[in-house]
XYZ file of C-alpha atoms in Angstrom:
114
model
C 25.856 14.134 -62.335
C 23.590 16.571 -61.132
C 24.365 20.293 -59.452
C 23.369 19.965 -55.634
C 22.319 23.929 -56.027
C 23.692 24.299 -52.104
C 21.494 21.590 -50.826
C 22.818 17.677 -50.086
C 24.320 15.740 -52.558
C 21.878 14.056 -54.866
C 22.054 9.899 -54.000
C 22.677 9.371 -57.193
C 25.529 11.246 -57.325
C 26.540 9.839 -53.606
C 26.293 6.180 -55.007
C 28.648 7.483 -58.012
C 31.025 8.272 -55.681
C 30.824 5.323 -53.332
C 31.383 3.241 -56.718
C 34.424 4.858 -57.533
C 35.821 8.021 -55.703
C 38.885 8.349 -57.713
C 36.836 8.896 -61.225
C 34.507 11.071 -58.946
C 37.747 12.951 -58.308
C 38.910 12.867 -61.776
C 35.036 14.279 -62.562
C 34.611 18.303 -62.701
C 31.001 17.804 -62.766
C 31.563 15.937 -58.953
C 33.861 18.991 -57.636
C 31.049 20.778 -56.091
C 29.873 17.246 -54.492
C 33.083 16.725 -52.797
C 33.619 19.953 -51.832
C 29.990 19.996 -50.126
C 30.764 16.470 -48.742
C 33.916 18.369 -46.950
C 31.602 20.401 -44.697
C 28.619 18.141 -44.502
C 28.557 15.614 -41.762
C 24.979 14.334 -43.183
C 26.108 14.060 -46.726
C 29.313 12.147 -45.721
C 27.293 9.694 -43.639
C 25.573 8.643 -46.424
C 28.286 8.532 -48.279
C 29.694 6.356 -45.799
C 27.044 4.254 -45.435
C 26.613 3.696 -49.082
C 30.379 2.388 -49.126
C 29.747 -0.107 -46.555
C 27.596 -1.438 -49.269
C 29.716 -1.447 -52.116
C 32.223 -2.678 -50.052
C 29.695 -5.818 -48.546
C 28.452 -6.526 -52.608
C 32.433 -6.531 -53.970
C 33.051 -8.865 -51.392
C 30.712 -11.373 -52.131
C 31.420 -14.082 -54.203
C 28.947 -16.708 -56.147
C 28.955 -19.127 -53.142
C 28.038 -17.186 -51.112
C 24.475 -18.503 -49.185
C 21.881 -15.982 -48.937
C 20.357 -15.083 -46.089
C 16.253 -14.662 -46.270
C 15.804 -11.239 -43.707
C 13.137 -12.267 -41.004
C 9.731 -10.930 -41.502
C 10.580 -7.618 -38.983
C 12.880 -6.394 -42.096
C 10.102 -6.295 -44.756
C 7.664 -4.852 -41.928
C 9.879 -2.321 -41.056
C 10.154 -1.612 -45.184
C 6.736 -1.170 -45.443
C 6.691 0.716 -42.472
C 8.914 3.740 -43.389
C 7.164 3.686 -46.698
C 3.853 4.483 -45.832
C 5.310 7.318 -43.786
C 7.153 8.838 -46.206
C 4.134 8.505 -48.737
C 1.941 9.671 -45.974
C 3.992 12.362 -45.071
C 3.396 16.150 -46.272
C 5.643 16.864 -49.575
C 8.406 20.033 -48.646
C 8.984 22.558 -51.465
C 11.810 22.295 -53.312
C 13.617 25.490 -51.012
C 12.227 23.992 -48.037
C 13.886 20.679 -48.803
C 17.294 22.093 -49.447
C 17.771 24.531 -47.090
C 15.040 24.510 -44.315
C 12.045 26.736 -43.533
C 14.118 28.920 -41.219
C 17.047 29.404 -43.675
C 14.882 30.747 -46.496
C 14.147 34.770 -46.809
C 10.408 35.355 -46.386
C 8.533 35.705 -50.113
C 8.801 39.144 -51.559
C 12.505 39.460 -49.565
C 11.107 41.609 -46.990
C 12.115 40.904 -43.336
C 9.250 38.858 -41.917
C 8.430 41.662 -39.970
C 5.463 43.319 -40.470
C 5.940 47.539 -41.195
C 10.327 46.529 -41.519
């Protein structure tokens, strides 16, 4: 389980937990997880999101019919892939916390003769 260094919770790590939250629990390596998922309404709607899935797949059983998504679903896929591939790749400390959280380089003040 990987160290969220103060940014969101890794999806890996989110899926571990949405598998099984009481060995998460049991898991030092997930303490700073939960304790970010505590104060992050973003992480914990994922989180919440990803349990409506496990929670869909356990309740499935071998009968049941599958359902072929109309072709809309698979556009949409496609879609929000080519944006995200098209889309400009963030630094790793703009990705976890923002271009306006970040102290300018060289840890001055931004402002020029400060």
């Amino acid at each position: 389980m990987g160290d969220h260094g103060g940014g969101h919770v890794p999806p890996d790590d989110l899926a571990s937990i949405a598998l099984d939250e009481e060995r998460a629990a049991r898991d030092g390596a997930q303490a700073a997880a939960l304790a970010h998922l505590s104060e992050c309404a973003r992480c914990r709607e994922a989180l919440a999101a990803l349990r409506r899935v496990v929670a869909a797949a356990r309740a499935a059983s071998p009968g049941d019919r599958l359902v072929r998504p109309p072709p809309r679903v698979w556009q949409a896929i496609v879609d929000a892939e080519r944006a995200r591939a098209s889309a400009p790749a963030l630094a790793p400390e703009e990705d976890a916390a923002g271009p306006d959280d970040r102290t300018p380089a060289g840890g001055g003040s931004g402002t020029p003769g400060a």
